[in-house]
mmCIF file of C-alpha atoms in Angstrom:
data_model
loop_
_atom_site.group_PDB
_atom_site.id
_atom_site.type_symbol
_atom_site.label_atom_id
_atom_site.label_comp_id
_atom_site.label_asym_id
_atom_site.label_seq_id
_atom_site.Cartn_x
_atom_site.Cartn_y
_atom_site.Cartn_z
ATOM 1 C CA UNK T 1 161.701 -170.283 -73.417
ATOM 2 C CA UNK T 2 164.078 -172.595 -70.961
ATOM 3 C CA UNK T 3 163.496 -172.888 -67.451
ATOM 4 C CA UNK T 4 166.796 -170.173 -67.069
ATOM 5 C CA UNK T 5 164.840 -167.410 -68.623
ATOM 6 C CA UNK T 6 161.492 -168.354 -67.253
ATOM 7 C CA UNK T 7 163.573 -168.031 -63.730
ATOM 8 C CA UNK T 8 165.275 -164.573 -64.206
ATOM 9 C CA UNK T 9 162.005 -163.055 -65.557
ATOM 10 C CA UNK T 10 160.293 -164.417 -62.301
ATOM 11 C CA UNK T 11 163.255 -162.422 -60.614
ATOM 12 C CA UNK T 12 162.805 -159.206 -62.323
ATOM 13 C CA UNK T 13 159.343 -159.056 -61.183
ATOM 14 C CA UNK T 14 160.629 -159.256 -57.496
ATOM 15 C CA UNK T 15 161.034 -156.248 -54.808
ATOM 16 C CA UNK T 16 164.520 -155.463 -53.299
ATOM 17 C CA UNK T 17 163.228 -157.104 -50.241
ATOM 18 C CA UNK T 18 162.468 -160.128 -52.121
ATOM 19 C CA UNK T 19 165.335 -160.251 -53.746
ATOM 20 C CA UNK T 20 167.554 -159.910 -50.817
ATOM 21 C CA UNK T 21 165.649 -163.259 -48.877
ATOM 22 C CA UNK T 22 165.975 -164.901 -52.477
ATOM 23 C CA UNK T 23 169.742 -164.932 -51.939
ATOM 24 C CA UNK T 24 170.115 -165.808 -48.172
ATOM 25 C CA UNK T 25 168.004 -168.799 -48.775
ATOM 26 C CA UNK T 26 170.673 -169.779 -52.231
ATOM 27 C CA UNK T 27 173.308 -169.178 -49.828
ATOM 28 C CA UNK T 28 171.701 -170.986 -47.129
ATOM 29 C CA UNK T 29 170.368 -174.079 -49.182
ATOM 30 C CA UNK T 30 173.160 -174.443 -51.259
ATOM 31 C CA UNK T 31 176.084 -173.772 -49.136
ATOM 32 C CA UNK T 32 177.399 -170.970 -51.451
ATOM 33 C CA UNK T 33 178.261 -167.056 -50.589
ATOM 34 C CA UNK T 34 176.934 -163.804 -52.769
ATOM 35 C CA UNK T 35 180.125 -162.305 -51.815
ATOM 36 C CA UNK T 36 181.717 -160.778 -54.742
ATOM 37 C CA UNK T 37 184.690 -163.155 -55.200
ATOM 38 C CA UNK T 38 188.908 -161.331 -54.816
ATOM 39 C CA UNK T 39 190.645 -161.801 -57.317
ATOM 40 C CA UNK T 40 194.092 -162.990 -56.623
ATOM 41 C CA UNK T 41 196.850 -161.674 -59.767
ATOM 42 C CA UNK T 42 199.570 -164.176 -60.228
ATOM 43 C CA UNK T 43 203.191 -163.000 -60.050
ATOM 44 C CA UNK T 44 204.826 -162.755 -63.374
ATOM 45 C CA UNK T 45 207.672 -164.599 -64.421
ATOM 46 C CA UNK T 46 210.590 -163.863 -62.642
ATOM 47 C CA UNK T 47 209.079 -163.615 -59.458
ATOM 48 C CA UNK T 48 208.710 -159.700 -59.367
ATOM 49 C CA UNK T 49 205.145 -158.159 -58.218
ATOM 50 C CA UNK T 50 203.338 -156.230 -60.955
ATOM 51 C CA UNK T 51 202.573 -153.210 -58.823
ATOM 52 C CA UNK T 52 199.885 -151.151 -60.836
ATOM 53 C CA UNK T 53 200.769 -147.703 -60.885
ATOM 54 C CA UNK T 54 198.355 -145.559 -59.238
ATOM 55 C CA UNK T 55 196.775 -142.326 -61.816
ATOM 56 C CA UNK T 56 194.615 -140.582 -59.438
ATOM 57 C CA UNK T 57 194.868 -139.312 -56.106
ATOM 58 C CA UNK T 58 192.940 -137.440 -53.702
ATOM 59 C CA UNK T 59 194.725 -134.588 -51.233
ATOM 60 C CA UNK T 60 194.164 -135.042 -47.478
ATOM 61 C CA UNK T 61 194.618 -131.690 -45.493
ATOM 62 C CA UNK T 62 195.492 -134.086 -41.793
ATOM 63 C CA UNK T 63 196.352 -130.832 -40.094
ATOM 64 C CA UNK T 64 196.383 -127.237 -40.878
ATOM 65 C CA UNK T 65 199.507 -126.731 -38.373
ATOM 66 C CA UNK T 66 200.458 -123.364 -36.924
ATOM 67 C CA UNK T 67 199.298 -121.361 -39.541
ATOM 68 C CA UNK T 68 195.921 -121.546 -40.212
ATOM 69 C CA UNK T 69 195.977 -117.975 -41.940
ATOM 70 C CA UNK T 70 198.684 -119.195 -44.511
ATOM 71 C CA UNK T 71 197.240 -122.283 -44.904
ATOM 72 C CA UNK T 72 193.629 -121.192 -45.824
ATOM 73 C CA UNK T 73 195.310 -118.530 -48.578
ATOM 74 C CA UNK T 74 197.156 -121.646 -50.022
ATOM 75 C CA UNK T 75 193.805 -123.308 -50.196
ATOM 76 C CA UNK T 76 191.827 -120.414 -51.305
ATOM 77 C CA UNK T 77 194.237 -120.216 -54.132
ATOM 78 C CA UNK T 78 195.065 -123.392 -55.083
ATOM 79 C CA UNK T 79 191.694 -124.673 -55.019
ATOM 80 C CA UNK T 80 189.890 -121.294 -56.625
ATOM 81 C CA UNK T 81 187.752 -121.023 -53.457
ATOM 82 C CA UNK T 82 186.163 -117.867 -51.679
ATOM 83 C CA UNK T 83 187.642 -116.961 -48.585
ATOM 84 C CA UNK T 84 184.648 -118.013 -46.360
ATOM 85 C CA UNK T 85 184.808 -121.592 -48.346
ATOM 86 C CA UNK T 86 188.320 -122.029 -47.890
ATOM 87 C CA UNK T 87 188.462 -121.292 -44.441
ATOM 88 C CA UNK T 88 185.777 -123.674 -43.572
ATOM 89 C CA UNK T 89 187.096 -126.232 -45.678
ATOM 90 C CA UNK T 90 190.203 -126.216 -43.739
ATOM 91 C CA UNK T 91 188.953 -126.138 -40.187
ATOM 92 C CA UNK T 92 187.089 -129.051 -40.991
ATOM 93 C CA UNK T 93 190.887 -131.000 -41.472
ATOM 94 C CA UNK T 94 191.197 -134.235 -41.371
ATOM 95 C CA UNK T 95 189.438 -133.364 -44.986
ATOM 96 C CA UNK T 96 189.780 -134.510 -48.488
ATOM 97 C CA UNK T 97 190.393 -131.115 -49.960
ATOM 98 C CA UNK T 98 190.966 -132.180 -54.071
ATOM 99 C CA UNK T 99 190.118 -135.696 -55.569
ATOM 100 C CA UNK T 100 191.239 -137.599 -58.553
ATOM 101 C CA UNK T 101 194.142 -135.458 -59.528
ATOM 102 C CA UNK T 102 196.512 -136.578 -61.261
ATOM 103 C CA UNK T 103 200.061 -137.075 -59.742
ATOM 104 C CA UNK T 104 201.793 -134.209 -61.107
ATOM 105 C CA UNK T 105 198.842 -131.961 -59.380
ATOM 106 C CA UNK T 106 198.089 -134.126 -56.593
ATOM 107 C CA UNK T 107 201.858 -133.490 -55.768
ATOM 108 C CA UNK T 108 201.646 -129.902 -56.705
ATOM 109 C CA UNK T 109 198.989 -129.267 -54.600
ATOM 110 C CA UNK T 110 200.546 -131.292 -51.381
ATOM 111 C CA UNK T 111 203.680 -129.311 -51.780
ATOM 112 C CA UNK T 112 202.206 -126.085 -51.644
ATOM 113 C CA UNK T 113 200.205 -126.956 -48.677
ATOM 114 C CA UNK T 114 203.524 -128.457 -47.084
ATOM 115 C CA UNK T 115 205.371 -124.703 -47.563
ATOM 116 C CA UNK T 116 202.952 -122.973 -45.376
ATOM 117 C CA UNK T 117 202.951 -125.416 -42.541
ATOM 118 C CA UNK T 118 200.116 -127.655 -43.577
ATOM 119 C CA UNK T 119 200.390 -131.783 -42.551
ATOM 120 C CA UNK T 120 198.739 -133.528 -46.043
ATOM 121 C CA UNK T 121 198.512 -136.635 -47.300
ATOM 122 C CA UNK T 122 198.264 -138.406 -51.323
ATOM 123 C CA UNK T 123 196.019 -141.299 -50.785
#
């Protein structure tokens, strides 16, 4: 067994306490940071930015408008809610009221919300 392995099975025995002064003294003997590290993409050829295309969004409810009444139906049916859960749901806006939809719904969903006076955002 090399000196490696006889390390990281000394580690496994350790508590998450111990752990967590094992690192701050690495990072404080050796100079070095824990931090997970950013990864920086290069541009492609050409110069143009490869923007990756987002898939899933979430559907903020900011503000519920004028209203509320409309709003809340939207919700109840949109979101296949009871009454009592929708209603709740949107007096507690700013709320995430749907998450990971895709675009098509996320969209769907924001529009709906728009027709009946709602403020929402895609994020």
């Amino acid at each position: 067994m090399s000196n490696v392995d006889k390390m990281i099975d000394a580690i496994k025995k350790l508590t998450v306490a111990e752990c967590a002064d094992l690192v701050s003294k690495i990072e404080e003997e050796f100079g070095v940071s824990a931090a997970a590290p950013v990864a920086v993409a290069a541009a492609p050829a050409g110069g143009e930015a490869a923007a990756a295309e987002k898939t899933e969004f979430d559907v903020e409810l900011s503000n519920f408008g004028d209203n509320k009444i409309k709003v809340v139906k939207a919700v109840k049916e949109k979101l296949n809610l009871g009454l009592k859960e929708a209603k709740e749901l949107v007096e507690s806006a700013p709320v995430i009221i749907a998450k990971a939809l895709d675009k098509a719904a996320a969209e769907a969903l924001s529009d709906a919300l728009k027709e009946v006076g709602a403020s929402v955002d895609l994020k």
